[in-house]
Short mmCIF file of C-alpha atoms and ligand atoms in Angstrom, two decimals:
data_model
loop_
_atom_site.label_atom_id
_atom_site.label_comp_id
_atom_site.label_asym_id
_atom_site.label_seq_id
_atom_site.Cartn_x
_atom_site.Cartn_y
_atom_site.Cartn_z
CA UNK A 1 -10.53 -9.41 -17.94
CA UNK A 2 -11.38 -6.78 -20.52
CA UNK A 3 -13.07 -4.12 -18.40
CA UNK A 4 -11.11 -1.85 -16.09
CA UNK A 5 -11.10 -3.40 -12.66
CA UNK A 6 -9.68 -2.37 -9.33
CA UNK A 7 -8.48 -4.43 -6.42
CA UNK A 8 -7.84 -2.82 -3.04
CA UNK A 9 -5.41 -4.43 -0.65
CA UNK A 10 -5.20 -2.89 2.78
CA UNK A 11 -3.48 -4.00 5.92
CA UNK A 12 -0.83 -3.17 8.48
CA UNK A 13 2.87 -2.61 7.86
CA UNK A 14 4.86 -5.68 7.01
CA UNK A 15 1.91 -7.93 6.17
CA UNK A 16 3.46 -8.58 2.75
CA UNK A 17 0.96 -6.45 0.83
CA UNK A 18 3.42 -5.01 -1.64
CA UNK A 19 5.25 -8.23 -2.51
CA UNK A 20 2.01 -10.13 -2.92
CA UNK A 21 0.20 -7.36 -4.77
CA UNK A 22 3.14 -6.87 -7.14
CA UNK A 23 3.26 -10.58 -7.91
CA UNK A 24 -0.50 -10.81 -8.47
CA UNK A 25 -0.44 -7.68 -10.64
CA UNK A 26 2.20 -9.30 -12.85
CA UNK A 27 0.30 -12.59 -12.98
CA UNK A 28 -3.06 -11.02 -13.88
CA UNK A 29 -1.85 -8.12 -16.02
CA UNK A 30 -2.78 -5.28 -13.67
CA UNK A 31 -0.88 -2.13 -12.85
CA UNK A 32 0.51 -2.30 -9.31
CA UNK A 33 0.22 0.86 -7.23
CA UNK A 34 2.02 1.09 -3.91
CA UNK A 35 0.36 4.06 -2.19
CA UNK A 36 2.62 3.81 0.88
CA UNK A 37 5.42 5.04 -1.40
CA UNK A 38 3.53 8.29 -1.98
CA UNK A 39 3.17 8.94 1.77
CA UNK A 40 6.83 8.01 2.19
CA UNK A 41 7.76 10.66 -0.39
CA UNK A 42 5.90 13.33 1.61
CA UNK A 43 7.58 11.98 4.78
CA UNK A 44 10.99 12.36 3.15
CA UNK A 45 10.17 15.91 2.05
CA UNK A 46 9.20 16.75 5.65
CA UNK A 47 12.47 15.29 7.00
CA UNK A 48 14.47 17.28 4.47
CA UNK A 49 12.60 20.47 5.31
CA UNK A 50 13.42 19.90 8.99
CA UNK A 51 9.85 20.63 10.08
CA UNK A 52 7.72 19.04 12.80
CA UNK A 53 6.12 16.14 10.91
CA UNK A 54 3.16 16.01 13.25
CA UNK A 55 2.29 19.67 12.84
CA UNK A 56 -0.61 20.02 10.41
CA UNK A 57 0.24 23.69 9.78
CA UNK A 58 3.95 23.06 9.09
CA UNK A 59 3.35 20.12 6.74
CA UNK A 60 0.44 21.84 4.99
CA UNK A 61 2.66 24.87 4.30
CA UNK A 62 5.14 22.55 2.61
CA UNK A 63 2.66 20.88 0.26
CA UNK A 64 2.31 23.61 -2.42
CA UNK A 65 6.06 23.34 -3.07
CA UNK A 66 6.01 19.59 -3.53
CA UNK A 67 5.81 18.03 -6.93
CA UNK A 68 5.21 14.35 -6.34
CA UNK A 69 5.08 12.05 -9.33
CA UNK A 70 4.59 8.33 -9.65
CA UNK A 71 6.19 6.89 -12.78
CA UNK A 72 6.62 3.40 -14.13
CA UNK A 73 9.95 2.45 -15.70
CA UNK A 74 10.41 0.08 -18.63
CA UNK A 75 10.34 -2.94 -16.32
CA UNK A 76 6.97 -1.76 -15.05
CA UNK A 77 8.49 -0.83 -11.71
CA UNK A 78 6.92 2.06 -9.82
CA UNK A 79 9.32 4.95 -9.18
CA UNK A 80 8.67 7.99 -6.99
CA UNK A 81 9.89 11.43 -7.97
CA UNK A 82 10.12 14.32 -5.54
CA UNK A 83 10.51 17.63 -7.38
CA UNK A 84 12.00 15.71 -10.29
CA UNK A 85 14.47 13.62 -8.23
CA UNK A 86 14.05 9.83 -8.11
CA UNK A 87 13.75 9.07 -4.39
CA UNK A 88 12.45 5.47 -4.74
CA UNK A 89 15.34 3.94 -2.82
CA UNK A 90 15.71 6.65 -0.23
CA UNK A 91 12.08 6.42 0.90
CA UNK A 92 12.71 2.85 2.15
CA UNK A 93 14.89 4.04 5.03
CA UNK A 94 13.46 3.26 8.51
CA UNK A 95 13.27 6.93 9.55
CA UNK A 96 11.21 7.65 6.45
CA UNK A 97 8.76 4.88 7.48
CA UNK A 98 8.09 6.70 10.73
CA UNK A 99 7.88 10.10 9.00
CA UNK A 100 5.40 8.63 6.49
CA UNK A 101 3.25 7.33 9.30
CA UNK A 102 3.36 10.78 10.96
CA UNK A 103 2.44 12.82 7.88
CA UNK A 104 -0.18 10.30 6.76
CA UNK A 105 -2.24 11.13 9.86
CA UNK A 106 -2.74 14.71 8.57
CA UNK A 107 -5.99 15.33 6.67
CA UNK A 108 -4.34 17.91 4.37
CA UNK A 109 -1.79 15.33 3.24
CA UNK A 110 -4.45 12.73 2.55
CA UNK A 111 -6.51 15.20 0.50
CA UNK A 112 -3.38 16.30 -1.38
CA UNK A 113 -2.65 12.71 -2.45
CA UNK A 114 -6.18 11.48 -3.09
CA UNK A 115 -6.56 12.49 -6.73
CA UNK A 116 -3.24 10.95 -7.73
CA UNK A 117 -4.43 7.59 -6.43
CA UNK A 118 -7.95 7.79 -7.86
CA UNK A 119 -6.76 8.84 -11.30
CA UNK A 120 -4.61 5.71 -11.52
CA UNK A 121 -7.67 3.56 -10.96
CA UNK A 122 -9.68 5.54 -13.51
CA UNK A 123 -7.06 4.98 -16.17
CA UNK A 124 -5.84 1.44 -15.50
CA UNK A 125 -6.85 -1.90 -14.08
CA UNK A 126 -5.02 -1.73 -10.77
CA UNK A 127 -4.07 -3.61 -7.70
CA UNK A 128 -3.56 -0.82 -5.20
CA UNK A 129 -2.22 -1.40 -1.72
CA UNK A 130 -2.33 0.87 1.30
CA UNK A 131 -4.34 1.44 4.46
CA UNK A 132 -7.55 3.14 3.29
CA UNK A 133 -7.89 2.00 -0.30
CA UNK A 134 -11.01 -0.10 0.25
CA UNK A 135 -12.54 2.30 2.78
CA UNK A 136 -11.78 5.76 1.30
CA UNK A 137 -9.78 5.89 -1.93
CA UNK A 138 -11.63 3.24 -3.94
CA UNK A 139 -14.81 2.46 -2.01
CA UNK A 140 -16.25 0.84 -5.16
CA UNK A 141 -13.27 -1.44 -5.78
CA UNK A 142 -14.24 -4.73 -7.43
CA UNK A 143 -12.41 -6.74 -4.80
CA UNK A 144 -11.21 -5.64 -1.38
CA UNK A 145 -8.78 -7.69 0.64
CA UNK A 146 -7.62 -6.99 4.16
CA UNK A 147 -4.24 -8.65 4.39
CA UNK A 148 -2.79 -9.16 7.82
CA UNK A 149 -0.48 -11.25 9.99
CA UNK A 150 0.40 -11.12 13.69
CA UNK A 151 2.82 -8.33 14.69
CA UNK A 152 5.35 -10.96 15.83
CA UNK A 153 5.27 -12.75 12.49
CA UNK A 154 5.57 -9.47 10.59
CA UNK A 155 8.60 -8.51 12.69
CA UNK A 156 10.14 -11.95 12.12
CA UNK A 157 9.70 -11.58 8.33
CA UNK A 158 11.16 -8.09 8.38
CA UNK A 159 14.24 -9.21 10.33
CA UNK A 160 14.75 -12.08 7.93
CA UNK A 161 14.35 -9.81 4.85
CA UNK A 162 16.97 -7.46 6.30
CA UNK A 163 19.29 -10.40 7.03
CA UNK A 164 19.01 -11.41 3.38
CA UNK A 165 20.35 -7.95 2.56
CA UNK A 166 23.19 -8.42 5.05
CA UNK A 167 21.63 -6.12 7.65
CA UNK A 168 21.36 -7.47 11.18
CA UNK A 169 18.47 -5.77 12.97
CA UNK A 170 17.25 -6.38 16.49
CA UNK A 171 13.93 -8.30 16.55
CA UNK A 172 12.64 -6.49 19.64
CA UNK A 173 13.33 -3.08 18.06
CA UNK A 174 11.62 -4.09 14.79
CA UNK A 175 8.61 -5.44 16.69
CA UNK A 176 8.36 -2.20 18.68
CA UNK A 177 8.43 -0.14 15.45
CA UNK A 178 5.75 -2.31 13.88
CA UNK A 179 3.54 -1.93 16.96
CA UNK A 180 4.14 1.83 17.02
CA UNK A 181 3.08 2.17 13.37
CA UNK A 182 0.06 -0.15 13.83
CA UNK A 183 -1.09 1.92 16.77
CA UNK A 184 -0.64 5.20 14.90
CA UNK A 185 -2.17 3.98 11.61
CA UNK A 186 -5.19 2.39 13.31
CA UNK A 187 -5.98 5.16 15.74
CA UNK A 188 -5.65 8.32 13.66
CA UNK A 189 -8.84 10.27 13.08
CA UNK A 190 -8.59 10.54 9.31
CA UNK A 191 -8.85 7.38 7.23
CA UNK A 192 -7.56 4.99 9.90
CA UNK A 193 -6.39 1.52 8.96
CA UNK A 194 -9.40 -0.74 9.24
CA UNK A 195 -11.01 -3.56 7.35
CA UNK A 196 -13.77 -2.38 4.99
CA UNK A 197 -17.12 -4.04 5.71
CA UNK A 198 -17.04 -5.76 2.35
CA UNK A 199 -13.36 -6.76 2.42
CA UNK A 200 -12.21 -10.35 2.54
CA UNK A 201 -9.85 -11.03 5.46
CA UNK A 202 -6.66 -12.85 4.54
CA UNK A 203 -4.50 -13.69 7.56
CA UNK A 204 -1.10 -14.92 6.41
CA UNK A 205 0.42 -15.54 9.88
CA UNK A 206 0.79 -19.25 9.26
CA UNK A 207 1.08 -19.11 5.46
CA UNK A 208 4.25 -19.13 3.41
CA UNK A 209 4.63 -16.56 0.64
CA UNK A 210 3.61 -19.13 -2.00
CA UNK A 211 0.52 -20.12 0.03
CA UNK A 212 -0.42 -16.46 0.47
CA UNK A 213 0.02 -15.86 -3.26
CA UNK A 214 -2.18 -18.89 -4.04
CA UNK A 215 -4.86 -17.66 -1.62
CA UNK A 216 -4.92 -14.13 -3.08
CA UNK A 217 -4.90 -15.42 -6.65
CA UNK A 218 -7.83 -17.67 -5.78
CA UNK A 219 -9.80 -14.69 -4.47
CA UNK A 220 -9.09 -12.74 -7.64
CA UNK A 221 -10.04 -15.63 -9.89
CA UNK A 222 -13.24 -16.38 -7.98
CA UNK A 223 -14.34 -12.74 -7.99
CA UNK A 224 -13.67 -12.12 -11.67
CA UNK A 225 -14.86 -15.50 -12.89
CA UNK A 226 -18.15 -14.86 -11.11
CA UNK A 227 -18.35 -11.39 -12.64
CA UNK A 228 -17.64 -12.78 -16.09
CA UNK A 229 -20.24 -15.54 -15.63
CA UNK A 230 -22.87 -12.99 -14.51
CA UNK A 231 -22.14 -10.89 -17.57
CA UNK A 232 -22.50 -13.89 -19.84
CA UNK A 233 -25.81 -14.82 -18.21
CA UNK A 234 -27.08 -11.23 -18.68
CA UNK A 235 -26.06 -11.04 -22.30
CA UNK A 236 -27.25 -14.62 -22.93
CA UNK A 237 -23.86 -15.69 -24.31
O1 DC B 301 2.84 0.72 3.25
P1 DC B 301 3.99 1.53 3.80
O2 DC B 301 4.59 0.94 5.04
O3 DC B 301 5.00 1.87 2.77
O4 DC B 301 3.31 2.93 4.25
C1 DC B 301 4.04 3.94 4.91
C2 DC B 301 3.08 4.74 5.81
O5 DC B 301 2.16 5.45 4.98
C3 DC B 301 2.25 3.89 6.76
O6 DC B 301 2.75 3.93 8.09
C4 DC B 301 0.88 4.48 6.72
C5 DC B 301 0.85 5.41 5.55
N1 DC B 301 -0.10 5.02 4.51
C6 DC B 301 -1.38 5.51 4.64
O7 DC B 301 -1.69 6.16 5.64
N2 DC B 301 -2.29 5.25 3.67
C7 DC B 301 -1.97 4.51 2.61
N3 DC B 301 -2.90 4.29 1.67
C8 DC B 301 -0.67 3.99 2.48
C9 DC B 301 0.25 4.25 3.47
#
C-alpha cells in the first residue's frame, strides 16, 4: 500500500471500534486516530470550567482558550494534550464520556475539531474511528465500515472489560448509559451517528474479538487488493 489511504470506522459506543481499529492499524501499517478522544478532551475542559455542557454559547466561549493537541508517543500510542497537559487517562472517566457526548452535539465544537481530523488524513494513511468519519470528516475515504453490536452485547463487553481492571460495575447501569449515548449520538442535528450509504456494515454481536479482527482485515485486504489490481490493469503492469 504505497499511496496514502484512509479508512473510516464509525459506529456506536462500545462496539469495539478503537480496539479493532488500533489492531488493524498496527497490522497494516496505518496511523490510528481515535477521534472520540478529541471530543472527550473538550468534554473534560467543559467539566473543569464548570459550564453547562449543553449550552452552545457557554461551550463556544470556552473554545478560543483551548489548545487541543493529538500526539503520538514512541510506542505509536495516541496521547491527548489539553493546554499542554497530558489528559489521555483522565478522559476515559465515565463522566467525561457523557460530557463528550454532550459537547459533540454542538456545531461549533464539531467545526472547531474538523481541521485537526482532516489534516491527519492528508498527511498519513489512517484508520480513523468515530461517529461521522465516513459521512462528514472523510466522505472520500477509501473504505468505510460501520461497526456495530447490540446494546446488550456492548454493555456485557464493557462490564467484562471493567471486571478485568478490578472494577465491578452494574450491568443495568452500563446498559442505560450506552442507550443514553446511542440516543444522543444518533439523534443530534449536526453530524449524527449513521451509516454512510457506501459503508460496509459489520455487526460483531455474535463475533469474538479475533473473528471481528479477521472480518475487518478481510475487508481491508479485499478493498486494497482490488484497488491495486485496478491500478495494475490501467498501467498494463
Ligand atoms: O468514541 P468515544 O466513546 O470515545 O466518543 C465519545 C463521544 O464523542 C461520543 O459519545 C460521541 C462523540 N464523538 C462524535 O460525536 N464524533 C466522533 N467522530 C467521535 C466521537
